[in-house]
C-alpha cells in the first residue's frame, strides 16, 4: 500500500503563488518540488475557490505549536511533583525557599516588579 506525503499549507501556498506569479508551468514547479503536476493543478483550483487560505496556514502553525507545548507543560507538572515529593521526603519546607515576587505578564513582554513594589 502506498503512503502519501502530507505537505504543509505553507508549501501549498508557496507553490500556488509561484504558479500564479508566472515562475513556471505546472510541470516545472511540480518537478522542482518532487510532486505530481496534477496535484499542483488541484491545489491551484482549490486556492481559486478559497479552499486553501493564509488563515489555514496560521491555524496549522498554531496547532503544531500547541502540540509541542502540551507535552512540555505535562513534563513541567511532573518535575514540580517530583521536586515537591523530594522536598517533603527530605524534610525541607517549601516555605524556606527564597521566593521571588510574582511575574506580571503584560502583552508579549514580562515585567518583573521591583522589590519595593512587591511589599505595597
mmCIF file of C-alpha atoms in Angstrom:
data_model
loop_
_atom_site.group_PDB
_atom_site.id
_atom_site.type_symbol
_atom_site.label_atom_id
_atom_site.label_comp_id
_atom_site.label_asym_id
_atom_site.label_seq_id
_atom_site.Cartn_x
_atom_site.Cartn_y
_atom_site.Cartn_z
ATOM 1 C CA UNK A 1 0.000 0.000 0.000
ATOM 2 C CA UNK A 2 1.397 3.376 -0.978
ATOM 3 C CA UNK A 3 1.956 6.061 1.601
ATOM 4 C CA UNK A 4 1.191 9.658 0.801
ATOM 5 C CA UNK A 5 3.219 12.693 1.728
ATOM 6 C CA UNK A 6 1.425 15.370 3.679
ATOM 7 C CA UNK A 7 2.509 18.846 2.624
ATOM 8 C CA UNK A 8 2.110 21.857 4.847
ATOM 9 C CA UNK A 9 -0.323 24.590 3.923
ATOM 10 C CA UNK A 10 2.652 26.961 3.699
ATOM 11 C CA UNK A 11 4.258 24.826 0.974
ATOM 12 C CA UNK A 12 0.949 24.519 -0.872
ATOM 13 C CA UNK A 13 0.522 28.286 -0.830
ATOM 14 C CA UNK A 14 4.122 28.822 -1.902
ATOM 15 C CA UNK A 15 3.635 26.587 -4.949
ATOM 16 C CA UNK A 16 0.288 28.148 -5.845
ATOM 17 C CA UNK A 17 1.693 31.672 -5.612
ATOM 18 C CA UNK A 18 4.737 30.638 -7.664
ATOM 19 C CA UNK A 19 2.469 29.319 -10.412
ATOM 20 C CA UNK A 20 0.148 32.334 -10.336
ATOM 21 C CA UNK A 21 3.144 34.720 -10.437
ATOM 22 C CA UNK A 22 4.422 33.001 -13.571
ATOM 23 C CA UNK A 23 7.530 31.455 -12.025
ATOM 24 C CA UNK A 24 6.996 28.280 -14.025
ATOM 25 C CA UNK A 25 4.488 25.909 -15.539
ATOM 26 C CA UNK A 26 2.671 23.233 -13.572
ATOM 27 C CA UNK A 27 5.175 20.611 -14.701
ATOM 28 C CA UNK A 28 8.251 22.740 -13.995
ATOM 29 C CA UNK A 29 7.148 23.678 -10.476
ATOM 30 C CA UNK A 30 5.995 20.140 -9.720
ATOM 31 C CA UNK A 31 9.336 18.707 -10.871
ATOM 32 C CA UNK A 32 11.256 21.221 -8.713
ATOM 33 C CA UNK A 33 9.318 20.133 -5.631
ATOM 34 C CA UNK A 34 9.071 16.438 -6.488
ATOM 35 C CA UNK A 35 5.274 16.286 -6.701
ATOM 36 C CA UNK A 36 2.890 15.292 -9.463
ATOM 37 C CA UNK A 37 1.809 18.204 -11.655
ATOM 38 C CA UNK A 38 -1.862 17.167 -11.420
ATOM 39 C CA UNK A 39 -1.652 17.687 -7.656
ATOM 40 C CA UNK A 40 -0.446 21.231 -8.273
ATOM 41 C CA UNK A 41 -3.348 21.810 -10.685
ATOM 42 C CA UNK A 42 -5.784 20.693 -7.958
ATOM 43 C CA UNK A 43 -4.149 22.975 -5.387
ATOM 44 C CA UNK A 44 -4.359 25.998 -7.679
ATOM 45 C CA UNK A 45 -8.043 25.251 -8.283
ATOM 46 C CA UNK A 46 -8.650 24.891 -4.528
ATOM 47 C CA UNK A 47 -6.874 28.188 -3.893
ATOM 48 C CA UNK A 48 -9.003 29.936 -6.508
ATOM 49 C CA UNK A 49 -12.158 28.515 -4.866
ATOM 50 C CA UNK A 50 -10.921 29.681 -1.453
ATOM 51 C CA UNK A 51 -10.323 26.206 -0.011
ATOM 52 C CA UNK A 52 -6.640 26.934 0.746
ATOM 53 C CA UNK A 53 -6.056 30.180 2.640
ATOM 54 C CA UNK A 54 -3.425 32.016 4.675
ATOM 55 C CA UNK A 55 -5.661 31.613 7.738
ATOM 56 C CA UNK A 56 -5.417 27.833 7.385
ATOM 57 C CA UNK A 57 -1.641 28.132 7.354
ATOM 58 C CA UNK A 58 -1.698 30.204 10.539
ATOM 59 C CA UNK A 59 -4.138 27.807 12.224
ATOM 60 C CA UNK A 60 -1.948 24.859 11.235
ATOM 61 C CA UNK A 61 1.139 26.572 12.664
ATOM 62 C CA UNK A 62 -0.659 27.346 15.934
ATOM 63 C CA UNK A 63 -1.887 23.750 16.193
ATOM 64 C CA UNK A 64 1.667 22.482 15.645
ATOM 65 C CA UNK A 65 2.987 24.768 18.394
ATOM 66 C CA UNK A 66 0.219 23.744 20.782
ATOM 67 C CA UNK A 67 1.009 20.089 20.095
ATOM 68 C CA UNK A 68 4.631 20.756 21.069
ATOM 69 C CA UNK A 69 3.725 22.831 24.145
ATOM 70 C CA UNK A 70 1.301 20.332 25.712
ATOM 71 C CA UNK A 71 3.880 17.601 26.474
ATOM 72 C CA UNK A 72 6.291 20.235 27.798
ATOM 73 C CA UNK A 73 3.641 21.507 30.201
ATOM 74 C CA UNK A 74 2.981 17.928 31.346
ATOM 75 C CA UNK A 75 6.705 17.454 31.917
ATOM 76 C CA UNK A 76 6.866 20.649 33.986
ATOM 77 C CA UNK A 77 3.993 19.354 36.103
ATOM 78 C CA UNK A 78 5.791 16.049 36.560
ATOM 79 C CA UNK A 79 9.020 17.781 37.614
ATOM 80 C CA UNK A 80 7.108 20.027 40.028
ATOM 81 C CA UNK A 81 5.549 16.974 41.648
ATOM 82 C CA UNK A 82 8.958 15.275 41.883
ATOM 83 C CA UNK A 83 10.534 18.344 43.499
ATOM 84 C CA UNK A 84 7.662 18.636 45.986
ATOM 85 C CA UNK A 85 7.949 14.923 46.775
ATOM 86 C CA UNK A 86 11.714 15.135 47.313
ATOM 87 C CA UNK A 87 11.384 18.249 49.470
ATOM 88 C CA UNK A 88 8.752 16.540 51.585
ATOM 89 C CA UNK A 89 10.791 13.339 51.837
ATOM 90 C CA UNK A 90 13.972 15.153 52.911
ATOM 91 C CA UNK A 91 12.059 17.242 55.436
ATOM 92 C CA UNK A 92 12.785 20.551 53.772
ATOM 93 C CA UNK A 93 9.934 23.005 53.995
ATOM 94 C CA UNK A 94 8.789 24.670 50.828
ATOM 95 C CA UNK A 95 8.394 27.924 52.784
ATOM 96 C CA UNK A 96 12.125 28.020 53.496
ATOM 97 C CA UNK A 97 12.886 28.524 49.805
ATOM 98 C CA UNK A 98 13.529 32.076 48.674
ATOM 99 C CA UNK A 99 10.547 33.219 46.738
ATOM 100 C CA UNK A 100 10.674 35.871 44.053
ATOM 101 C CA UNK A 101 7.794 38.300 43.650
ATOM 102 C CA UNK A 102 5.206 37.049 41.143
ATOM 103 C CA UNK A 103 5.634 37.857 37.483
ATOM 104 C CA UNK A 104 3.251 40.242 35.828
ATOM 105 C CA UNK A 105 2.693 39.424 32.178
ATOM 106 C CA UNK A 106 1.520 42.303 30.039
ATOM 107 C CA UNK A 107 1.166 41.585 26.343
ATOM 108 C CA UNK A 108 4.232 39.946 24.851
ATOM 109 C CA UNK A 109 6.641 41.346 27.470
ATOM 110 C CA UNK A 110 7.176 40.048 31.002
ATOM 111 C CA UNK A 111 7.584 42.701 33.697
ATOM 112 C CA UNK A 112 9.413 41.981 36.941
ATOM 113 C CA UNK A 113 8.148 44.134 39.845
ATOM 114 C CA UNK A 114 10.676 45.973 41.974
ATOM 115 C CA UNK A 115 11.259 44.646 45.486
ATOM 116 C CA UNK A 116 9.724 47.812 46.980
ATOM 117 C CA UNK A 117 6.646 47.444 44.764
ATOM 118 C CA UNK A 118 6.059 43.867 45.863
ATOM 119 C CA UNK A 119 5.629 44.932 49.532
ATOM 120 C CA UNK A 120 2.995 47.604 48.925
#
